[in-house]
mmCIF file of N, CA, C and O in Angstrom:
data_model
loop_
_atom_site.group_PDB
_atom_site.id
_atom_site.type_symbol
_atom_site.label_atom_id
_atom_site.label_comp_id
_atom_site.label_asym_id
_atom_site.label_seq_id
_atom_site.Cartn_x
_atom_site.Cartn_y
_atom_site.Cartn_z
ATOM 1 N N UNK A 73 0.856 -1.270 -0.004
ATOM 2 C CA UNK A 73 -0.121 -0.009 -0.023
ATOM 3 C C UNK A 73 0.909 1.110 0.005
ATOM 4 O O UNK A 73 2.062 1.448 1.118
ATOM 5 N N UNK A 74 0.602 2.191 -0.966
ATOM 6 C CA UNK A 74 1.505 3.539 -0.961
ATOM 7 C C UNK A 74 1.182 4.538 0.193
ATOM 8 O O UNK A 74 -0.151 4.459 0.799
ATOM 9 N N UNK A 75 2.066 5.263 0.953
ATOM 10 C CA UNK A 75 1.831 6.150 1.571
ATOM 11 C C UNK A 75 0.837 6.984 1.235
ATOM 12 O O UNK A 75 0.873 7.462 0.172
ATOM 13 N N UNK A 76 -0.058 7.569 1.987
ATOM 14 C CA UNK A 76 -0.786 9.056 1.669
ATOM 15 C C UNK A 76 0.081 9.986 1.737
ATOM 16 O O UNK A 76 0.999 10.274 2.460
ATOM 17 N N UNK A 77 -0.105 10.797 0.615
ATOM 18 C CA UNK A 77 0.774 11.906 0.378
ATOM 19 C C UNK A 77 0.315 13.039 1.211
ATOM 20 O O UNK A 77 -0.948 13.240 1.728
ATOM 21 N N UNK A 78 1.541 13.509 1.786
ATOM 22 C CA UNK A 78 1.098 14.973 2.652
ATOM 23 C C UNK A 78 0.364 15.958 1.935
ATOM 24 O O UNK A 78 0.614 16.162 0.591
ATOM 25 N N UNK A 79 -0.458 16.654 2.484
ATOM 26 C CA UNK A 79 -1.217 17.462 1.865
ATOM 27 C C UNK A 79 -0.038 18.800 1.407
ATOM 28 O O UNK A 79 0.667 19.279 1.977
ATOM 29 N N UNK A 80 -0.493 19.469 0.252
ATOM 30 C CA UNK A 80 0.431 20.395 -0.271
ATOM 31 C C UNK A 80 -0.588 21.850 -0.082
ATOM 32 O O UNK A 80 -1.568 22.077 -0.672
ATOM 33 N N UNK A 81 0.280 22.938 0.405
ATOM 34 C CA UNK A 81 -0.389 24.060 0.239
ATOM 35 C C UNK A 81 -0.021 25.169 -0.988
ATOM 36 O O UNK A 81 1.321 24.627 -1.415
ATOM 37 N N UNK A 82 -0.633 25.795 -1.528
ATOM 38 C CA UNK A 82 -0.233 26.887 -2.556
ATOM 39 C C UNK A 82 0.018 28.200 -1.951
ATOM 40 O O UNK A 82 -0.911 28.697 -1.206
ATOM 41 N N UNK A 83 0.895 28.557 -2.416
ATOM 42 C CA UNK A 83 1.306 30.142 -1.798
ATOM 43 C C UNK A 83 1.766 31.041 -2.937
ATOM 44 O O UNK A 83 2.635 30.470 -3.975
ATOM 45 N N UNK A 84 0.971 32.295 -2.869
ATOM 46 C CA UNK A 84 1.347 33.217 -4.066
ATOM 47 C C UNK A 84 2.614 34.292 -3.100
ATOM 48 O O UNK A 84 2.062 34.618 -2.025
ATOM 49 N N UNK A 85 3.583 34.362 -3.519
ATOM 50 C CA UNK A 85 4.544 35.094 -3.220
ATOM 51 C C UNK A 85 4.930 36.688 -3.885
ATOM 52 O O UNK A 85 5.162 36.558 -5.025
ATOM 53 N N UNK A 86 4.419 37.508 -3.306
ATOM 54 C CA UNK A 86 4.623 38.701 -3.641
ATOM 55 C C UNK A 86 5.732 39.612 -3.377
ATOM 56 O O UNK A 86 5.610 40.284 -2.270
ATOM 57 N N UNK A 87 7.223 39.570 -4.001
ATOM 58 C CA UNK A 87 8.277 40.157 -3.462
ATOM 59 C C UNK A 87 9.130 40.743 -4.476
ATOM 60 O O UNK A 87 9.278 39.672 -5.599
ATOM 61 N N UNK A 88 9.408 41.984 -4.740
ATOM 62 C CA UNK A 88 10.361 42.502 -5.773
ATOM 63 C C UNK A 88 11.683 41.882 -5.617
ATOM 64 O O UNK A 88 12.682 42.313 -6.703
ATOM 65 N N UNK A 89 12.343 41.840 -4.279
ATOM 66 C CA UNK A 89 13.636 41.353 -4.098
ATOM 67 C C UNK A 89 13.714 39.823 -4.727
ATOM 68 O O UNK A 89 13.530 38.881 -3.892
ATOM 69 N N UNK A 90 14.421 39.554 -6.136
ATOM 70 C CA UNK A 90 14.413 38.248 -6.478
ATOM 71 C C UNK A 90 15.380 37.676 -5.671
ATOM 72 O O UNK A 90 14.966 36.267 -5.400
ATOM 73 N N UNK A 91 16.186 37.788 -5.066
ATOM 74 C CA UNK A 91 17.512 36.913 -4.315
ATOM 75 C C UNK A 91 16.255 36.537 -2.912
ATOM 76 O O UNK A 91 16.329 35.060 -3.125
ATOM 77 N N UNK A 92 15.702 37.487 -2.555
ATOM 78 C CA UNK A 92 15.038 36.967 -1.108
ATOM 79 C C UNK A 92 13.843 36.100 -1.588
ATOM 80 O O UNK A 92 13.436 34.967 -0.707
ATOM 81 N N UNK A 93 13.277 36.545 -2.732
ATOM 82 C CA UNK A 93 11.884 35.570 -3.368
ATOM 83 C C UNK A 93 12.547 34.395 -3.552
ATOM 84 O O UNK A 93 11.740 33.284 -3.166
ATOM 85 N N UNK A 94 13.656 33.991 -4.325
ATOM 86 C CA UNK A 94 14.492 32.650 -4.491
ATOM 87 C C UNK A 94 14.740 31.816 -3.311
ATOM 88 O O UNK A 94 14.294 30.601 -3.261
ATOM 89 N N UNK A 95 15.110 32.435 -2.086
ATOM 90 C CA UNK A 95 15.206 31.912 -1.101
ATOM 91 C C UNK A 95 14.181 31.315 -0.083
ATOM 92 O O UNK A 95 13.980 30.611 0.387
ATOM 93 N N UNK A 96 13.112 32.252 -0.098
ATOM 94 C CA UNK A 96 11.872 32.245 0.337
ATOM 95 C C UNK A 96 11.312 30.704 -0.062
ATOM 96 O O UNK A 96 10.615 29.987 0.727
ATOM 97 N N UNK A 97 11.159 30.774 -1.635
ATOM 98 C CA UNK A 97 10.637 29.874 -2.520
ATOM 99 C C UNK A 97 11.396 28.437 -2.062
ATOM 100 O O UNK A 97 10.456 27.544 -1.855
ATOM 101 N N UNK A 98 12.479 28.446 -2.090
ATOM 102 C CA UNK A 98 13.210 27.477 -1.874
ATOM 103 C C UNK A 98 13.088 26.650 -0.592
ATOM 104 O O UNK A 98 12.812 25.576 -0.542
ATOM 105 N N UNK A 99 12.713 27.737 0.522
ATOM 106 C CA UNK A 99 12.896 27.199 2.043
ATOM 107 C C UNK A 99 11.563 26.583 2.051
ATOM 108 O O UNK A 99 11.198 25.345 2.420
ATOM 109 N N UNK A 100 10.364 27.039 1.371
ATOM 110 C CA UNK A 100 9.043 26.534 1.611
ATOM 111 C C UNK A 100 8.587 25.333 0.646
ATOM 112 O O UNK A 100 8.191 24.447 1.112
ATOM 113 N N UNK A 101 9.608 25.518 -0.474
ATOM 114 C CA UNK A 101 9.277 24.147 -1.234
ATOM 115 C C UNK A 101 9.846 23.122 -0.747
ATOM 116 O O UNK A 101 9.177 22.078 -1.158
ATOM 117 N N UNK A 102 10.893 23.133 -0.111
ATOM 118 C CA UNK A 102 11.416 21.856 0.855
ATOM 119 C C UNK A 102 10.580 21.579 2.046
ATOM 120 O O UNK A 102 10.533 20.253 2.772
ATOM 121 N N UNK A 103 9.378 22.311 2.352
ATOM 122 C CA UNK A 103 8.550 21.997 3.512
ATOM 123 C C UNK A 103 7.257 21.394 2.521
ATOM 124 O O UNK A 103 5.972 21.751 3.233
ATOM 125 N N UNK A 104 6.979 21.324 1.490
ATOM 126 C CA UNK A 104 5.785 21.173 0.848
ATOM 127 C C UNK A 104 4.779 21.962 0.475
ATOM 128 O O UNK A 104 3.655 21.887 -0.022
ATOM 129 N N UNK A 105 5.131 23.227 0.177
ATOM 130 C CA UNK A 105 4.641 24.241 -0.346
ATOM 131 C C UNK A 105 4.946 24.432 -1.831
ATOM 132 O O UNK A 105 5.853 24.767 -2.109
ATOM 133 N N UNK A 106 3.832 24.749 -2.579
ATOM 134 C CA UNK A 106 3.986 24.966 -3.894
ATOM 135 C C UNK A 106 4.075 26.680 -4.062
ATOM 136 O O UNK A 106 2.855 27.065 -3.838
ATOM 137 N N UNK A 107 5.004 27.412 -4.514
ATOM 138 C CA UNK A 107 4.784 28.539 -4.625
ATOM 139 C C UNK A 107 5.025 29.115 -5.940
ATOM 140 O O UNK A 107 6.057 28.757 -6.686
ATOM 141 N N UNK A 108 4.298 30.485 -5.866
ATOM 142 C CA UNK A 108 4.414 31.047 -6.974
ATOM 143 C C UNK A 108 4.643 32.409 -6.788
ATOM 144 O O UNK A 108 4.190 32.953 -6.130
ATOM 145 N N UNK A 109 5.508 32.921 -7.550
ATOM 146 C CA UNK A 109 6.248 34.120 -7.369
ATOM 147 C C UNK A 109 6.018 35.475 -8.385
ATOM 148 O O UNK A 109 5.922 34.896 -9.502
ATOM 149 N N UNK A 110 5.539 36.300 -8.035
ATOM 150 C CA UNK A 110 5.441 37.538 -8.931
ATOM 151 C C UNK A 110 6.000 38.791 -8.255
ATOM 152 O O UNK A 110 6.011 38.742 -7.182
ATOM 153 N N UNK A 111 6.681 39.827 -9.079
ATOM 154 C CA UNK A 111 7.625 40.633 -8.362
ATOM 155 C C UNK A 111 6.989 42.209 -8.419
ATOM 156 O O UNK A 111 7.882 43.156 -8.196
ATOM 157 N N UNK A 112 5.816 42.286 -8.749
ATOM 158 C CA UNK A 112 5.384 43.774 -8.418
ATOM 159 C C UNK A 112 3.864 43.715 -8.001
ATOM 160 O O UNK A 112 3.055 42.445 -8.051
ATOM 161 N N UNK A 113 3.233 44.965 -7.352
ATOM 162 C CA UNK A 113 2.028 44.728 -6.656
ATOM 163 C C UNK A 113 1.076 44.680 -7.586
ATOM 164 O O UNK A 113 -0.215 44.010 -7.250
ATOM 165 N N UNK A 114 1.035 45.219 -8.798
ATOM 166 C CA UNK A 114 -0.117 45.291 -10.007
ATOM 167 C C UNK A 114 -0.371 43.578 -10.258
ATOM 168 O O UNK A 114 -1.552 42.932 -10.106
ATOM 169 N N UNK A 115 0.771 42.890 -10.847
ATOM 170 C CA UNK A 115 0.599 41.502 -10.833
ATOM 171 C C UNK A 115 0.226 40.844 -9.623
ATOM 172 O O UNK A 115 -0.613 39.892 -9.735
ATOM 173 N N UNK A 116 0.594 41.051 -8.513
ATOM 174 C CA UNK A 116 0.297 40.352 -7.569
ATOM 175 C C UNK A 116 -1.201 40.679 -6.904
ATOM 176 O O UNK A 116 -1.812 39.618 -6.696
ATOM 177 N N UNK A 117 -1.832 41.786 -6.999
ATOM 178 C CA UNK A 117 -2.943 41.943 -6.977
ATOM 179 C C UNK A 117 -3.906 41.110 -7.918
ATOM 180 O O UNK A 117 -4.823 40.337 -7.719
ATOM 181 N N UNK A 118 -3.456 41.291 -9.123
ATOM 182 C CA UNK A 118 -4.193 40.157 -10.263
ATOM 183 C C UNK A 118 -4.181 38.681 -9.761
ATOM 184 O O UNK A 118 -5.291 38.063 -10.209
ATOM 185 N N UNK A 119 -3.071 38.403 -9.619
ATOM 186 C CA UNK A 119 -3.203 36.822 -9.262
ATOM 187 C C UNK A 119 -3.872 36.281 -8.089
ATOM 188 O O UNK A 119 -4.069 35.479 -7.931
ATOM 189 N N UNK A 120 -3.608 37.317 -6.884
ATOM 190 C CA UNK A 120 -4.103 37.161 -5.508
ATOM 191 C C UNK A 120 -5.701 36.727 -5.922
ATOM 192 O O UNK A 120 -6.282 35.933 -5.355
ATOM 193 N N UNK A 121 -6.247 37.842 -6.883
ATOM 194 C CA UNK A 121 -7.797 37.504 -7.297
ATOM 195 C C UNK A 121 -8.188 36.701 -8.025
ATOM 196 O O UNK A 121 -9.297 35.944 -7.899
ATOM 197 N N UNK A 122 -6.926 36.159 -8.893
ATOM 198 C CA UNK A 122 -7.300 35.132 -10.109
ATOM 199 C C UNK A 122 -7.065 33.701 -9.602
ATOM 200 O O UNK A 122 -8.304 32.903 -9.700
ATOM 201 N N UNK A 123 -6.215 33.413 -9.069
ATOM 202 C CA UNK A 123 -5.821 31.996 -8.369
ATOM 203 C C UNK A 123 -6.754 31.536 -7.068
ATOM 204 O O UNK A 123 -7.354 32.298 -6.069
ATOM 205 N N UNK A 124 -6.476 30.258 -6.849
ATOM 206 C CA UNK A 124 -7.011 29.518 -5.671
ATOM 207 C C UNK A 124 -5.841 29.259 -4.543
ATOM 208 O O UNK A 124 -5.098 28.531 -4.743
ATOM 209 N N UNK A 125 -5.137 30.411 -3.840
ATOM 210 C CA UNK A 125 -4.033 30.120 -3.152
ATOM 211 C C UNK A 125 -4.379 30.081 -1.539
ATOM 212 O O UNK A 125 -5.574 30.147 -1.233
ATOM 213 N N UNK A 126 -3.499 29.004 -0.978
ATOM 214 C CA UNK A 126 -3.923 28.684 0.262
ATOM 215 C C UNK A 126 -3.579 30.008 1.297
ATOM 216 O O UNK A 126 -4.078 30.003 2.534
ATOM 217 N N UNK A 127 -2.313 30.926 0.680
ATOM 218 C CA UNK A 127 -2.138 31.908 0.996
ATOM 219 C C UNK A 127 -1.284 32.882 0.411
ATOM 220 O O UNK A 127 -0.727 32.414 -0.378
ATOM 221 N N UNK A 128 -1.215 34.197 0.865
ATOM 222 C CA UNK A 128 -0.541 35.207 0.003
ATOM 223 C C UNK A 128 0.343 35.641 0.992
ATOM 224 O O UNK A 128 0.283 36.165 1.860
ATOM 225 N N UNK A 129 1.644 35.495 0.626
ATOM 226 C CA UNK A 129 2.804 36.208 1.204
ATOM 227 C C UNK A 129 2.964 37.727 0.660
ATOM 228 O O UNK A 129 3.796 37.572 -0.621
ATOM 229 N N UNK A 130 3.046 38.633 1.383
ATOM 230 C CA UNK A 130 2.940 40.158 0.603
ATOM 231 C C UNK A 130 4.188 41.009 1.154
ATOM 232 O O UNK A 130 4.064 40.937 2.284
ATOM 233 N N UNK A 131 4.833 41.258 0.410
ATOM 234 C CA UNK A 131 5.698 42.465 0.680
ATOM 235 C C UNK A 131 4.964 43.760 0.698
ATOM 236 O O UNK A 131 4.184 43.834 -0.065
ATOM 237 N N UNK A 132 5.297 44.658 1.523
ATOM 238 C CA UNK A 132 4.907 46.027 1.476
ATOM 239 C C UNK A 132 5.367 46.996 0.533
ATOM 240 O O UNK A 132 4.577 47.736 0.165
ATOM 241 N N UNK A 133 6.597 46.849 0.231
ATOM 242 C CA UNK A 133 7.380 47.749 -0.390
ATOM 243 C C UNK A 133 7.580 47.324 -1.949
ATOM 244 O O UNK A 133 8.641 46.652 -2.115
ATOM 245 N N UNK A 134 6.786 47.657 -2.621
ATOM 246 C CA UNK A 134 6.489 47.103 -4.269
ATOM 247 C C UNK A 134 6.660 48.296 -5.019
ATOM 248 O O UNK A 134 5.770 48.937 -5.016
ATOM 249 N N UNK A 135 7.094 47.582 -6.344
ATOM 250 C CA UNK A 135 6.825 48.660 -7.435
ATOM 251 C C UNK A 135 5.228 48.240 -8.175
ATOM 252 O O UNK A 135 4.801 47.380 -7.659
ATOM 253 N N UNK A 136 4.762 49.241 -9.021
ATOM 254 C CA UNK A 136 3.583 48.867 -9.744
ATOM 255 C C UNK A 136 2.378 49.384 -8.426
ATOM 256 O O UNK A 136 1.458 50.142 -9.025
ATOM 257 N N UNK A 137 2.231 48.819 -7.467
ATOM 258 C CA UNK A 137 1.466 49.118 -6.146
ATOM 259 C C UNK A 137 1.965 49.000 -5.143
ATOM 260 O O UNK A 137 2.481 47.618 -5.049
ATOM 261 N N UNK A 138 1.653 49.540 -3.874
ATOM 262 C CA UNK A 138 2.129 49.729 -2.733
ATOM 263 C C UNK A 138 1.286 48.218 -2.305
ATOM 264 O O UNK A 138 0.275 47.689 -2.332
ATOM 265 N N UNK A 139 2.107 47.424 -1.437
ATOM 266 C CA UNK A 139 1.763 46.326 -0.651
ATOM 267 C C UNK A 139 0.593 46.705 0.122
ATOM 268 O O UNK A 139 -0.610 45.747 0.457
ATOM 269 N N UNK A 140 0.270 47.797 0.738
ATOM 270 C CA UNK A 140 -1.103 47.784 1.840
ATOM 271 C C UNK A 140 -2.080 47.946 1.076
ATOM 272 O O UNK A 140 -3.265 47.480 1.239
ATOM 273 N N UNK A 141 -2.038 48.830 -0.342
ATOM 274 C CA UNK A 141 -3.014 48.937 -1.046
ATOM 275 C C UNK A 141 -3.508 47.840 -1.768
ATOM 276 O O UNK A 141 -4.788 47.329 -1.766
ATOM 277 N N UNK A 142 -2.686 46.629 -1.994
ATOM 278 C CA UNK A 142 -2.769 45.316 -2.575
ATOM 279 C C UNK A 142 -3.689 44.323 -1.321
ATOM 280 O O UNK A 142 -4.442 43.785 -1.748
ATOM 281 N N UNK A 143 -2.770 44.613 -0.215
ATOM 282 C CA UNK A 143 -3.620 43.940 1.037
ATOM 283 C C UNK A 143 -4.934 44.585 1.160
ATOM 284 O O UNK A 143 -6.040 43.603 1.328
ATOM 285 N N UNK A 144 -5.377 45.765 0.934
ATOM 286 C CA UNK A 144 -6.891 46.094 1.078
ATOM 287 C C UNK A 144 -7.891 45.752 -0.027
ATOM 288 O O UNK A 144 -8.876 45.499 0.401
ATOM 289 N N UNK A 145 -6.944 45.605 -0.997
ATOM 290 C CA UNK A 145 -7.916 45.114 -2.118
ATOM 291 C C UNK A 145 -8.049 43.853 -2.496
ATOM 292 O O UNK A 145 -9.388 43.407 -2.620
ATOM 293 N N UNK A 146 -7.328 42.907 -1.997
ATOM 294 C CA UNK A 146 -7.702 41.592 -1.689
ATOM 295 C C UNK A 146 -8.492 41.554 -0.581
ATOM 296 O O UNK A 146 -9.474 40.679 -0.782
ATOM 297 N N UNK A 147 -8.589 41.879 0.566
ATOM 298 C CA UNK A 147 -9.171 41.741 1.727
ATOM 299 C C UNK A 147 -10.502 42.206 1.331
ATOM 300 O O UNK A 147 -11.233 41.317 1.955
ATOM 301 N N UNK A 148 -10.870 42.812 0.419
ATOM 302 C CA UNK A 148 -12.064 43.573 0.161
ATOM 303 C C UNK A 148 -12.912 42.403 -0.437
ATOM 304 O O UNK A 148 -14.175 42.555 -0.899
ATOM 305 N N UNK A 149 -12.158 41.741 -1.443
ATOM 306 C CA UNK A 149 -12.578 40.705 -2.050
ATOM 307 C C UNK A 149 -12.649 39.283 -2.191
ATOM 308 O O UNK A 149 -12.985 38.454 -2.753
ATOM 309 N N UNK A 150 -11.976 39.002 -1.052
ATOM 310 C CA UNK A 150 -11.383 37.766 -0.881
ATOM 311 C C UNK A 150 -11.028 37.313 0.649
ATOM 312 O O UNK A 150 -10.756 38.264 1.529
ATOM 313 N N UNK A 151 -11.413 36.159 0.965
ATOM 314 C CA UNK A 151 -10.899 35.763 2.484
ATOM 315 C C UNK A 151 -9.527 34.965 2.250
ATOM 316 O O UNK A 151 -9.467 34.510 3.565
ATOM 317 N N UNK A 152 -8.568 34.879 1.519
ATOM 318 C CA UNK A 152 -7.389 34.278 1.780
ATOM 319 C C UNK A 152 -6.664 34.897 2.430
ATOM 320 O O UNK A 152 -6.431 35.927 2.852
ATOM 321 N N UNK A 153 -5.724 33.912 3.572
ATOM 322 C CA UNK A 153 -5.250 34.518 4.265
ATOM 323 C C UNK A 153 -3.752 35.365 3.726
ATOM 324 O O UNK A 153 -3.346 35.073 2.713
ATOM 325 N N UNK A 154 -3.540 36.389 4.542
ATOM 326 C CA UNK A 154 -2.193 37.109 3.969
ATOM 327 C C UNK A 154 -1.253 37.134 5.087
ATOM 328 O O UNK A 154 -1.792 37.673 6.388
ATOM 329 N N UNK A 155 -0.077 36.781 4.743
ATOM 330 C CA UNK A 155 1.094 37.125 5.548
ATOM 331 C C UNK A 155 1.760 38.237 5.070
ATOM 332 O O UNK A 155 2.266 38.385 4.195
ATOM 333 N N UNK A 156 2.067 39.377 5.969
ATOM 334 C CA UNK A 156 2.719 40.749 5.406
ATOM 335 C C UNK A 156 4.542 40.459 5.641
ATOM 336 O O UNK A 156 4.618 40.251 6.750
ATOM 337 N N UNK A 157 5.196 40.473 4.458
ATOM 338 C CA UNK A 157 6.488 40.236 4.718
ATOM 339 C C UNK A 157 7.244 42.183 4.601
ATOM 340 O O UNK A 157 6.646 42.636 3.573
ATOM 341 N N UNK A 158 7.849 42.310 5.417
ATOM 342 C CA UNK A 158 8.673 43.515 5.375
ATOM 343 C C UNK A 158 9.985 43.596 5.841
ATOM 344 O O UNK A 158 9.966 43.017 6.614
ATOM 345 N N UNK A 159 10.663 44.583 4.860
ATOM 346 C CA UNK A 159 12.011 44.678 5.856
ATOM 347 C C UNK A 159 11.929 46.177 6.275
ATOM 348 O O UNK A 159 12.742 46.510 6.564
ATOM 349 N N UNK A 160 10.878 46.743 6.130
ATOM 350 C CA UNK A 160 10.681 48.331 6.812
ATOM 351 C C UNK A 160 10.753 48.283 8.090
ATOM 352 O O UNK A 160 9.812 47.250 8.999
ATOM 353 N N UNK A 161 11.581 48.994 8.853
ATOM 354 C CA UNK A 161 11.668 49.165 10.257
ATOM 355 C C UNK A 161 11.193 50.287 10.861
ATOM 356 O O UNK A 161 11.113 51.373 9.890
ATOM 357 N N UNK A 162 11.053 50.423 12.209
ATOM 358 C CA UNK A 162 10.643 51.516 12.899
ATOM 359 C C UNK A 162 11.897 52.196 12.986
ATOM 360 O O UNK A 162 12.953 51.699 13.664
ATOM 361 N N UNK A 163 12.283 53.507 13.016
ATOM 362 C CA UNK A 163 13.328 54.382 13.174
ATOM 363 C C UNK A 163 12.733 55.400 14.506
ATOM 364 O O UNK A 163 11.784 56.193 14.315
ATOM 365 N N UNK A 164 13.905 55.168 15.688
ATOM 366 C CA UNK A 164 13.446 56.129 16.758
ATOM 367 C C UNK A 164 14.351 57.457 16.359
ATOM 368 O O UNK A 164 15.549 57.646 15.726
ATOM 369 N N UNK A 165 13.565 58.547 16.741
ATOM 370 C CA UNK A 165 13.851 59.801 16.193
ATOM 371 C C UNK A 165 14.076 60.508 17.339
ATOM 372 O O UNK A 165 13.117 60.568 18.432
ATOM 373 N N UNK A 166 15.414 60.865 17.853
ATOM 374 C CA UNK A 166 15.729 61.358 19.021
ATOM 375 C C UNK A 166 15.294 62.640 19.209
ATOM 376 O O UNK A 166 14.996 63.613 18.238
#
């Protein structure tokens, strides 16, 4: 009897940093996640609304459309889980 395959998750990765996207996709793929990568906010919004994703991994600082704007639009039209990724940090001003 063949073993039951583990469930596979599908993730849309919206990230403009190609190196970071490659590393993230490689890591997640090694853990059974099928990753589709797009590199700008406009395409990210289109794909998030077009596809059947288990999760959207969304960078905030994107070309084409801001990640927060993409998040708001997706949330208004879909209940797909969204995980926000960002390198943006808080700076303390003395």
